[in-house]
Amino acid sequence: MTVLKKSMIERVENKLGAIPEDVKISKSYMVVTFIALLVGGILGLVQGLNRAGLLEIPNGFNYYQILTAHGILLILIFTAFFTIGYFYAGLSHTLGGLSPKVRKMAWIAFGLKIIGFIIALIPILQNEASVLYTFYPPMAASPIFYIGLVLIVLGIWVSAFGVFISVAKWRKQHKGQNIPILAFFATGVFVLLFFSSIFVAVEVFMIIPWAIGWVETINVMLSRTLFWAFGHTLVNIWYITAISAWYVIIPKIIGGKRFSDTLTRVVVILLVILNIPGGFHHQIVDPGISEPIKYMHVFMSLAIGFPSLMTAFAMFAVFERTGRKKGGRGLFGWFTKLPWKDVRFFAPFVAMVAFIAGGAGGIVQTMHQLNQVIHNTLWVVGHFHLTLGMTVALTFFGISYWLIPYLSGRKLTAKVNTLGILQTILWTVGMSLMSIAMHLVGLIGSPRRTSFSNYGEHEVALSWDPYLIILAIGGTLLIIAVIIQVYAVFHMMFLSPRGEEGFPIAEEEEHATPTPYWTERWGTWVFLLLITVAMGYVIPLVEFIVNAPPGSPPFKTW
Ligand code: HEM
Ligand SMILES: [Cu+2]
């Protein structure tokens, strides 16, 4: 073993802090994450105020342009940069440092995504790409926009292979051992990210020649389907990232032990295998897909509810066990023993609670008849601000309060912790007001993705007003919370007093049964993933291609 490697292992085992070269990578990813949150949040407020009739979109911009930027900044940049920064830090910590090659890949991925984003941003700023983050044909943006997207996808692939190489190397050096649990989560996330982004890459390569004008028409159904094979999976990538912290980190923060390691790995495996063929639940009212196929996708999307219920059970089991060990008595005494004043616990706890409501709303949406009621209304926007904006975002915020100090070699001060608690409360109140208002106004017909209109003072449209005002109030609280969050992150990164904060990874229970080695059969899991993808997509894709309707020329609707 080389001296270098030995020093790395000592560093990790003795918790001597993070490896400087690896820290730079994750720190850079985090800086971009939180700038995206700030800018995306401001744009969200502009939309919210506009919908409520309180703000004209500033001259030279239009609503759909701003909505496109809001979607891309928060869906693509905020989440992806966080996921990569977080897991690369986790891999560095649990696998004993990244190799020089993987570091280089992480930087190449970073560069590709930033350059891709800037290239995509130019036509958005010119109002040549106001196609929203879903960029559905037959709406067509400037080809430059799609070229930017290609670079972003390439960046994602490079970062995925960086993970695979790191994990493969560790396994070679540790034959017969289970990979550390956080690396296991990372493998699942990047397997899904890699396979799902193949779909969107194919879509974009269909669109580019059409947007340039080399081919006249495009198969609209095919492109929508390819998009959602990716988009639906992306949602669960955020979800697995969030629960990795629930399973692995939070037990440590509350002073407890991890729930069954085997069960944790089974949850990851199930989510990886079952996930991709659920995309049609985003296309429930699309024509041209036979009912049995839609039914199968709905079944598959409900099937991933099962590992989610396992997660809910596991979390509360850990909370109760820990609370009781700390002396909590009676039916609920353990509950009061949890560290409510620690933002690293409080923020993700609220995130979990939000998922109960978010998940229930999601089940509504997968039902054909109920979907008709809320389809393309603000209900849907309310749903994903609860799931993504609360469950995922608050978990990420909670992570930031230990990850950033770990990376910057600084302390989480009591002041910043208090700020974090305040942030979580403001965010929760703001997001609840906004998303409840969105759900309700959606039920009475207010459309999503539509700039302010009262439809000639129509009485139905006028009845939306009170809800839209609440939406705007929620949005205003949210922007304050965004600013506090971004301030806290930059404080922890550059200003807080120096000190060592560990990477909080919980241990297993003392007498836990050893995890069986079959959980490591990634070849099998990927094979099963491919089988379920084939089951979900081969028939409809072949039908869309063989029985293709006349394609569509490009349209510029804005
Ligand atoms: C300051 C906080 C935020 C405010 C005020 C806000 C406001 C809004 C509003 C009003 C819309 C609906 C526009 C419409 O359909 O006409 C919207 C859409 C959206 N928001 Fe937010 N949002 C905020 C934060 C977030 C966060 C944190 C995320 C994700 C992490 C997010 C993701 C999205 C997405 C994906 C859309 C859909 C875009 C589309 O339909 O193309 N938002 N937001
Ligand atoms: Cu979905």
Coordinates of C-alpha atoms in Angstrom, one line a residue, residues 13-535:
E13 CA -10.7 6.2 10.1
N14 CA -9.6 8.8 12.5
K15 CA -12.1 11.3 11.1
L16 CA -9.3 13.7 10.4
G17 CA -11.5 15.7 8.2
A18 CA -12.1 15.7 4.5
I19 CA -9.5 15.3 1.7
P20 CA -8.8 18.8 0.3
E21 CA -8.8 17.8 -3.4
D22 CA -12.2 16.1 -3.0
V23 CA -13.6 18.9 -0.9
K24 CA -13.0 21.4 -3.7
I25 CA -15.2 19.3 -6.0
S26 CA -18.2 19.1 -3.6
K27 CA -17.9 22.7 -2.5
S28 CA -18.0 23.9 -6.1
Y29 CA -21.1 21.8 -6.7
M30 CA -22.7 23.3 -3.6
V31 CA -22.0 26.8 -4.6
V32 CA -23.8 26.3 -7.9
T33 CA -26.7 24.5 -6.1
F34 CA -27.4 27.4 -3.8
I35 CA -27.0 30.1 -6.5
A36 CA -29.5 28.2 -8.6
L37 CA -31.9 28.2 -5.6
L38 CA -31.5 31.9 -5.1
V39 CA -32.1 32.9 -8.7
G40 CA -34.8 30.2 -9.3
G41 CA -36.5 31.3 -6.1
I42 CA -36.7 34.9 -7.2
L43 CA -38.1 33.9 -10.5
G44 CA -40.7 31.8 -8.7
L45 CA -41.8 34.8 -6.7
V46 CA -42.2 36.8 -9.9
Q47 CA -44.5 34.1 -11.2
G48 CA -46.4 33.8 -8.0
L49 CA -47.0 37.6 -7.8
N50 CA -48.0 37.7 -11.5
R51 CA -50.5 34.9 -11.1
A52 CA -52.1 36.8 -8.2
G53 CA -52.4 39.9 -10.4
L54 CA -50.0 41.8 -8.2
L55 CA -47.1 42.2 -10.6
E56 CA -46.6 42.8 -14.3
I57 CA -43.8 40.8 -15.7
P58 CA -40.9 43.3 -16.1
N59 CA -40.5 44.7 -19.6
G60 CA -38.6 42.6 -22.1
F61 CA -39.5 39.3 -20.4
N62 CA -42.5 37.1 -20.6
Y63 CA -44.1 34.7 -18.2
Y64 CA -43.2 31.6 -20.0
Q65 CA -39.6 32.6 -20.4
I66 CA -39.3 33.1 -16.6
L67 CA -41.2 29.8 -16.0
T68 CA -38.7 28.0 -18.2
A69 CA -35.8 29.4 -16.3
H70 CA -37.5 28.6 -12.9
G71 CA -38.1 25.0 -13.9
I72 CA -34.6 24.4 -15.4
L73 CA -32.8 26.1 -12.5
L74 CA -34.6 24.2 -9.8
I75 CA -35.3 20.9 -11.5
L76 CA -32.1 20.4 -13.3
I77 CA -29.4 22.6 -11.7
F78 CA -30.4 22.8 -8.1
T79 CA -31.1 19.1 -7.7
A80 CA -28.4 17.6 -9.9
F81 CA -25.6 19.7 -8.5
F82 CA -26.7 18.9 -5.0
T83 CA -27.0 15.2 -5.6
I84 CA -23.5 15.0 -7.3
G85 CA -21.8 17.2 -4.7
Y86 CA -23.4 15.3 -1.8
F87 CA -22.6 11.8 -3.1
Y88 CA -19.1 12.6 -4.2
A89 CA -18.4 13.9 -0.7
G90 CA -20.0 10.6 0.6
L91 CA -17.9 8.5 -1.7
S92 CA -14.8 10.3 -0.8
H93 CA -15.5 9.9 2.9
T94 CA -16.7 6.3 2.9
L95 CA -14.4 4.8 0.3
G96 CA -11.2 6.5 1.5
G97 CA -10.8 9.3 -1.1
L98 CA -11.5 9.7 -4.8
S99 CA -8.9 8.6 -7.2
P100 CA -7.1 11.3 -9.4
K101 CA -9.0 10.0 -12.4
V102 CA -12.4 10.2 -10.8
R103 CA -11.6 13.7 -9.5
K104 CA -10.7 14.7 -13.1
M105 CA -14.0 13.2 -14.2
A106 CA -15.9 15.2 -11.6
W107 CA -14.4 18.4 -12.8
I108 CA -15.1 17.5 -16.5
A109 CA -18.7 16.8 -15.5
F110 CA -18.9 20.1 -13.7
G111 CA -17.5 22.0 -16.7
L112 CA -19.8 20.2 -19.2
K113 CA -22.9 21.0 -17.1
I114 CA -22.0 24.6 -16.5
I115 CA -21.1 25.2 -20.2
G116 CA -24.3 23.3 -21.3
F117 CA -26.4 25.4 -18.9
I118 CA -24.9 28.7 -20.2
I119 CA -25.5 27.6 -23.8
A120 CA -29.1 26.7 -23.0
L121 CA -29.5 30.0 -21.1
I122 CA -28.6 32.2 -24.0
P123 CA -31.7 31.4 -26.1
I124 CA -33.9 31.5 -23.0
L125 CA -32.7 35.0 -22.3
Q126 CA -33.4 35.9 -25.9
N127 CA -36.9 34.5 -25.6
E128 CA -36.1 31.9 -28.2
A129 CA -36.5 28.9 -25.9
S130 CA -39.6 29.6 -23.8
V131 CA -40.6 25.9 -24.0
L132 CA -40.6 25.2 -20.3
Y133 CA -38.4 22.6 -18.7
T134 CA -40.3 19.8 -20.4
F135 CA -39.6 21.2 -23.9
Y136 CA -42.5 19.2 -25.4
P137 CA -42.6 19.1 -29.2
P138 CA -44.3 20.5 -31.2
M139 CA -43.1 23.6 -29.4
A140 CA -39.7 24.2 -30.7
A141 CA -36.9 26.2 -29.2
S142 CA -33.8 27.5 -30.9
P143 CA -31.5 24.5 -31.6
I144 CA -28.9 26.1 -29.4
F145 CA -31.1 25.3 -26.4
Y146 CA -31.0 21.6 -27.1
I147 CA -27.3 21.6 -27.7
G148 CA -26.9 23.0 -24.2
L149 CA -29.1 20.1 -22.9
V150 CA -26.9 17.6 -24.6
L151 CA -23.8 18.9 -22.8
I152 CA -25.7 18.7 -19.5
V153 CA -26.6 15.1 -20.1
L154 CA -23.0 14.3 -21.1
G155 CA -21.9 15.9 -17.8
I156 CA -24.3 13.7 -15.9
W157 CA -22.9 10.6 -17.6
V158 CA -19.3 11.5 -16.8
S159 CA -20.3 12.0 -13.2
A160 CA -22.1 8.7 -13.1
F161 CA -19.1 6.8 -14.5
G162 CA -17.0 8.5 -11.9
V163 CA -19.2 6.9 -9.3
F164 CA -19.1 3.5 -11.0
I165 CA -15.3 3.6 -11.3
S166 CA -14.9 4.5 -7.6
V167 CA -17.2 1.7 -6.4
A168 CA -15.7 -0.9 -8.7
K169 CA -12.2 0.0 -7.5
W170 CA -13.3 -0.3 -3.9
R171 CA -14.9 -3.7 -4.5
K172 CA -11.8 -5.0 -6.2
Q173 CA -9.8 -4.0 -3.1
H174 CA -12.4 -5.4 -0.7
K175 CA -13.5 -8.7 -2.2
G176 CA -16.5 -10.3 -0.5
Q177 CA -17.4 -7.2 1.5
N178 CA -20.6 -5.1 1.2
I179 CA -19.9 -1.6 -0.1
P180 CA -20.4 1.1 2.5
I181 CA -24.1 2.0 2.7
L182 CA -23.8 5.5 1.4
A183 CA -21.8 4.3 -1.6
F184 CA -24.6 1.7 -2.1
F185 CA -27.2 4.5 -2.3
A186 CA -24.9 6.4 -4.7
T187 CA -24.7 3.4 -7.0
G188 CA -28.5 3.1 -7.1
V189 CA -28.9 6.8 -7.8
F190 CA -26.3 6.9 -10.6
V191 CA -27.5 3.7 -12.2
L192 CA -31.0 5.3 -12.5
L193 CA -29.6 8.6 -13.6
F194 CA -27.5 6.9 -16.3
F195 CA -30.2 4.6 -17.7
S196 CA -33.0 7.2 -17.6
S197 CA -31.0 9.9 -19.2
I198 CA -30.4 7.7 -22.3
F199 CA -34.1 8.2 -23.1
V200 CA -33.9 12.0 -22.9
A201 CA -30.7 11.9 -24.9
V202 CA -32.4 10.0 -27.7
E203 CA -35.3 12.5 -27.6
V204 CA -33.0 15.5 -27.8
F205 CA -31.2 13.9 -30.8
M206 CA -34.6 13.5 -32.5
I207 CA -35.4 17.2 -31.8
I208 CA -32.2 18.8 -32.9
P209 CA -32.4 18.1 -36.6
W210 CA -36.1 19.0 -36.5
A211 CA -35.5 22.3 -34.7
I212 CA -32.8 23.2 -37.2
G213 CA -35.1 22.3 -40.1
W214 CA -33.3 19.3 -41.5
V215 CA -36.3 17.1 -41.0
E216 CA -39.8 18.5 -41.4
T217 CA -41.8 16.7 -38.7
I218 CA -41.5 15.0 -35.4
N219 CA -43.3 12.2 -33.6
V220 CA -44.9 14.1 -30.7
M221 CA -46.0 11.1 -28.7
L222 CA -42.6 9.4 -29.0
S223 CA -40.8 12.5 -27.7
R224 CA -43.2 13.0 -24.8
T225 CA -42.8 9.4 -23.8
L226 CA -39.0 9.5 -24.0
F227 CA -39.1 12.6 -21.9
W228 CA -41.2 11.1 -19.1
A229 CA -39.2 7.9 -19.0
F230 CA -36.5 10.2 -17.9
G231 CA -38.6 12.8 -15.9
H232 CA -40.4 10.3 -13.8
T233 CA -37.1 8.6 -12.9
L234 CA -35.5 11.8 -12.1
V235 CA -38.2 12.4 -9.4
N236 CA -37.2 9.1 -7.7
I237 CA -33.5 9.9 -8.0
W238 CA -34.2 13.0 -5.8
Y239 CA -36.2 10.7 -3.5
I240 CA -33.5 8.1 -3.1
T241 CA -30.9 10.9 -2.5
A242 CA -33.2 12.3 0.2
I243 CA -33.8 8.9 1.9
S244 CA -30.1 8.1 1.8
A245 CA -29.8 10.9 4.4
W246 CA -32.8 9.6 6.3
Y247 CA -31.5 6.1 6.6
V248 CA -27.8 6.8 7.1
I249 CA -27.3 10.2 8.5
I250 CA -30.3 11.1 10.7
P251 CA -30.0 8.2 13.1
K252 CA -26.5 9.4 13.9
I253 CA -27.6 13.0 14.4
I254 CA -30.3 11.9 16.9
G255 CA -27.8 9.6 18.6
G256 CA -29.3 6.3 17.5
K257 CA -28.4 3.4 15.3
R258 CA -29.3 2.6 11.7
F259 CA -32.3 0.5 10.8
S260 CA -31.6 -2.9 9.3
D261 CA -28.8 -2.6 6.7
T262 CA -30.3 -5.4 4.7
L263 CA -33.7 -3.8 4.5
T264 CA -32.2 -0.5 3.6
R265 CA -30.4 -2.1 0.7
V266 CA -33.5 -3.9 -0.4
V267 CA -35.4 -0.6 -0.5
V268 CA -32.7 0.8 -2.8
I269 CA -32.7 -2.3 -5.0
L270 CA -36.5 -2.2 -5.3
L271 CA -36.6 1.5 -6.2
V272 CA -33.9 0.9 -8.9
I273 CA -35.6 -2.0 -10.5
L274 CA -39.2 -0.8 -10.3
N275 CA -38.8 2.8 -11.1
I276 CA -38.4 3.6 -14.8
P277 CA -41.6 2.0 -16.2
G278 CA -43.9 4.5 -14.5
G279 CA -43.6 7.4 -16.9
F280 CA -47.1 7.1 -18.3
H281 CA -48.6 8.4 -15.1
H282 CA -47.5 11.7 -16.4
Q283 CA -49.3 11.0 -19.7
I284 CA -52.6 9.6 -18.3
V285 CA -54.7 11.7 -20.6
D286 CA -52.4 11.4 -23.6
P287 CA -54.0 9.7 -26.6
G288 CA -52.5 6.7 -28.4
I289 CA -51.5 4.6 -25.4
S290 CA -53.6 1.6 -24.8
E291 CA -55.3 1.3 -21.5
P292 CA -53.5 -1.9 -20.3
I293 CA -50.2 -0.2 -20.8
K294 CA -51.3 2.9 -18.9
Y295 CA -52.6 0.6 -16.2
M296 CA -49.3 -1.2 -16.0
H297 CA -47.4 2.1 -15.6
V298 CA -49.9 3.1 -12.9
F299 CA -49.4 -0.2 -11.2
M300 CA -45.6 0.2 -11.3
S301 CA -45.8 3.8 -9.9
L302 CA -47.9 2.5 -7.1
A303 CA -45.4 -0.4 -6.6
I304 CA -42.8 2.1 -5.6
G305 CA -45.1 3.2 -2.9
F306 CA -44.3 -0.1 -1.2
P307 CA -40.6 0.7 -0.5
S308 CA -41.8 4.2 0.6
L309 CA -44.0 2.7 3.2
M310 CA -41.1 0.5 4.3
T311 CA -39.1 3.7 4.7
A312 CA -41.8 5.4 6.8
F313 CA -41.8 2.4 9.0
A314 CA -38.1 2.2 9.4
M315 CA -37.8 5.9 10.2
F316 CA -40.3 5.9 12.9
A317 CA -38.8 2.7 14.3
V318 CA -35.5 4.4 14.6
F319 CA -37.1 7.5 16.2
E320 CA -38.9 5.5 18.7
R321 CA -36.0 3.3 19.6
T322 CA -33.7 6.3 20.0
G323 CA -36.2 8.3 22.0
R324 CA -36.9 5.4 24.4
K325 CA -33.2 4.8 24.9
K326 CA -32.9 8.4 25.9
G327 CA -35.6 7.8 28.6
G328 CA -38.8 8.6 26.8
R329 CA -41.7 6.8 28.4
G330 CA -45.2 5.9 27.6
L331 CA -46.9 5.9 24.2
F332 CA -45.4 9.1 22.9
G333 CA -42.8 10.1 25.5
W334 CA -40.0 9.1 23.1
F335 CA -41.2 11.8 20.7
T336 CA -40.2 14.6 23.0
K337 CA -36.7 13.2 23.4
L338 CA -35.8 13.9 19.8
P339 CA -33.4 16.8 19.2
W340 CA -36.0 19.3 17.9
K341 CA -33.6 22.2 18.3
D342 CA -31.1 20.7 15.9
V343 CA -31.7 21.9 12.4
R344 CA -29.9 18.9 11.0
F345 CA -32.8 16.8 12.4
F346 CA -35.6 19.3 12.4
A347 CA -35.5 20.2 8.6
P348 CA -35.5 16.6 7.3
F349 CA -38.1 15.6 9.9
V350 CA -40.5 18.2 8.5
A351 CA -39.5 16.9 5.0
M352 CA -40.7 13.4 6.0
V353 CA -44.0 14.7 7.3
A354 CA -44.6 16.7 4.1
F355 CA -44.2 13.5 2.2
I356 CA -47.2 11.9 3.8
A357 CA -49.4 14.6 2.2
G358 CA -47.3 14.8 -0.9
G359 CA -47.5 11.0 -1.4
A360 CA -51.3 10.9 -0.8
G361 CA -51.8 13.6 -3.5
G362 CA -49.6 11.6 -5.8
I363 CA -51.8 8.6 -5.5
V364 CA -54.7 10.8 -6.4
Q365 CA -53.0 11.9 -9.6
T366 CA -52.2 8.3 -10.7
M367 CA -56.0 7.5 -10.8
H368 CA -57.4 7.9 -14.2
Q369 CA -60.7 9.5 -13.2
L370 CA -59.2 11.8 -10.5
N371 CA -56.5 12.8 -12.8
Q372 CA -59.1 14.2 -15.2
V373 CA -60.2 16.6 -12.5
I374 CA -56.8 18.0 -11.7
H375 CA -54.9 17.5 -15.0
N376 CA -52.9 20.6 -16.0
T377 CA -54.3 22.6 -13.1
L378 CA -52.3 24.4 -10.4
W379 CA -53.1 21.3 -8.2
V380 CA -50.2 19.5 -9.9
V381 CA -47.9 22.5 -9.2
G382 CA -49.0 22.3 -5.6
H383 CA -48.2 18.6 -5.6
F384 CA -44.6 18.9 -6.7
H385 CA -43.9 21.9 -4.5
L386 CA -44.9 19.7 -1.6
T387 CA -42.8 16.7 -2.7
L388 CA -39.9 18.4 -4.4
G389 CA -40.1 21.8 -2.8
M390 CA -40.7 20.4 0.7
T391 CA -39.6 16.8 1.1
V392 CA -36.6 16.9 -1.2
A393 CA -35.5 20.6 -0.7
L394 CA -35.8 20.6 3.1
T395 CA -33.9 17.3 3.3
F396 CA -31.2 18.9 1.2
F397 CA -31.2 22.0 3.4
G398 CA -30.9 19.8 6.5
I399 CA -27.9 18.0 4.9
S400 CA -26.3 21.4 4.1
Y401 CA -26.0 22.2 7.9
W402 CA -23.5 19.4 8.4
L403 CA -22.1 18.8 4.9
I404 CA -21.0 22.4 4.3
P405 CA -19.2 22.7 7.7
Y406 CA -17.6 19.3 7.0
L407 CA -16.4 20.5 3.6
S408 CA -15.2 23.9 4.7
G409 CA -13.6 22.8 7.9
R410 CA -15.7 25.1 9.9
K411 CA -18.2 24.8 12.8
L412 CA -22.0 24.8 12.7
T413 CA -22.4 27.6 15.2
A414 CA -25.4 27.9 17.5
K415 CA -26.4 31.1 15.7
V416 CA -26.5 29.4 12.3
N417 CA -28.4 26.5 13.7
T418 CA -31.0 28.9 15.1
L419 CA -31.1 30.6 11.7
G420 CA -31.7 27.2 10.2
I421 CA -34.6 26.4 12.5
L422 CA -36.1 29.8 11.6
Q423 CA -35.5 29.0 7.9
T424 CA -37.2 25.7 8.2
I425 CA -40.3 27.2 9.9
L426 CA -40.6 30.0 7.4
W427 CA -40.1 27.6 4.5
T428 CA -42.7 25.2 5.9
V429 CA -45.3 27.9 6.5
G430 CA -44.6 29.5 3.1
M431 CA -44.6 26.3 1.1
S432 CA -47.7 25.0 2.9
L433 CA -49.6 28.2 2.2
M434 CA -48.5 28.2 -1.4
S435 CA -49.1 24.5 -2.1
I436 CA -52.4 24.2 -0.3
A437 CA -53.6 27.3 -2.2
M438 CA -52.4 25.7 -5.4
H439 CA -54.1 22.4 -4.7
L440 CA -57.4 24.1 -3.9
V441 CA -57.4 26.6 -6.7
G442 CA -56.5 23.7 -9.0
L443 CA -59.6 21.9 -7.9
I444 CA -61.7 24.8 -9.1
G445 CA -60.0 24.9 -12.4
S446 CA -57.1 27.4 -12.3
P447 CA -54.7 26.2 -15.0
R448 CA -51.0 25.6 -14.5
R449 CA -48.5 27.2 -16.8
T450 CA -50.7 30.2 -17.6
S451 CA -49.9 33.8 -17.0
F452 CA -52.3 36.1 -15.3
S453 CA -55.8 36.3 -16.8
N454 CA -59.2 36.8 -15.4
Y455 CA -60.8 35.6 -18.6
G456 CA -62.9 38.7 -19.2
E457 CA -63.9 38.9 -15.5
H458 CA -65.5 35.5 -15.7
E459 CA -67.0 34.5 -12.3
V460 CA -65.1 31.2 -12.1
A461 CA -61.8 33.0 -12.7
L462 CA -62.7 35.6 -10.2
S463 CA -63.3 32.9 -7.6
W464 CA -59.6 32.0 -7.9
D465 CA -58.5 35.3 -6.5
P466 CA -58.4 34.7 -2.8
Y467 CA -56.3 31.5 -3.3
L468 CA -53.9 33.2 -5.7
I469 CA -53.3 35.9 -3.1
I470 CA -52.5 33.2 -0.5
L471 CA -50.2 31.7 -3.1
A472 CA -48.4 35.0 -3.4
I473 CA -48.1 35.4 0.4
G474 CA -46.6 31.9 0.6
G475 CA -44.2 32.8 -2.2
T476 CA -43.2 35.9 -0.3
L477 CA -42.4 34.0 2.9
L478 CA -40.5 31.5 0.7
I479 CA -38.2 34.0 -0.8
I480 CA -37.2 35.2 2.7
A481 CA -36.5 31.6 3.6
V482 CA -34.5 31.2 0.4
I483 CA -32.3 34.2 1.3
I484 CA -31.8 32.9 4.8
Q485 CA -30.8 29.5 3.5
V486 CA -28.4 30.9 1.0
Y487 CA -26.9 33.2 3.6
A488 CA -26.5 30.3 6.0
V489 CA -24.7 28.2 3.4
F490 CA -22.3 30.9 2.4
H491 CA -21.7 31.7 6.1
M492 CA -20.8 28.1 6.8
M493 CA -18.7 27.9 3.8
F494 CA -16.6 31.0 4.2
L495 CA -17.2 32.8 7.5
S496 CA -18.0 30.5 10.4
P497 CA -15.2 29.8 12.9
R498 CA -12.8 27.0 11.9
G499 CA -13.2 23.6 13.4
E500 CA -13.7 20.0 12.5
E501 CA -17.2 18.6 11.9
G502 CA -17.4 14.9 11.2
F503 CA -19.4 13.2 8.4
P504 CA -22.3 11.8 10.5
I505 CA -22.7 8.2 9.4
A506 CA -24.7 6.1 11.8
E507 CA -23.7 2.6 12.8
E508 CA -25.8 -0.5 12.7
E509 CA -27.4 -2.0 15.8
E510 CA -25.0 -4.0 17.9
H511 CA -26.5 -7.3 17.2
A512 CA -27.6 -6.7 13.7
T513 CA -27.5 -9.8 11.5
P514 CA -24.8 -9.5 8.8
T515 CA -26.0 -8.2 5.5
P516 CA -26.1 -11.0 2.9
Y517 CA -23.7 -10.5 0.0
W518 CA -26.4 -11.1 -2.7
T519 CA -27.4 -7.4 -2.2
E520 CA -24.2 -6.5 -4.1
R521 CA -25.3 -8.2 -7.3
W522 CA -25.5 -5.0 -9.3
G523 CA -25.3 -6.9 -12.6
T524 CA -28.5 -8.7 -11.7
W525 CA -30.2 -5.5 -10.5
V526 CA -29.4 -3.7 -13.7
F527 CA -30.5 -6.8 -15.7
L528 CA -33.9 -6.7 -13.9
L529 CA -34.1 -3.0 -14.4
L530 CA -33.7 -3.6 -18.2
I531 CA -36.4 -6.2 -18.1
T532 CA -38.9 -4.0 -16.4
V533 CA -38.0 -1.1 -18.8
A534 CA -38.6 -3.5 -21.7
M535 CA -41.9 -4.6 -20.2

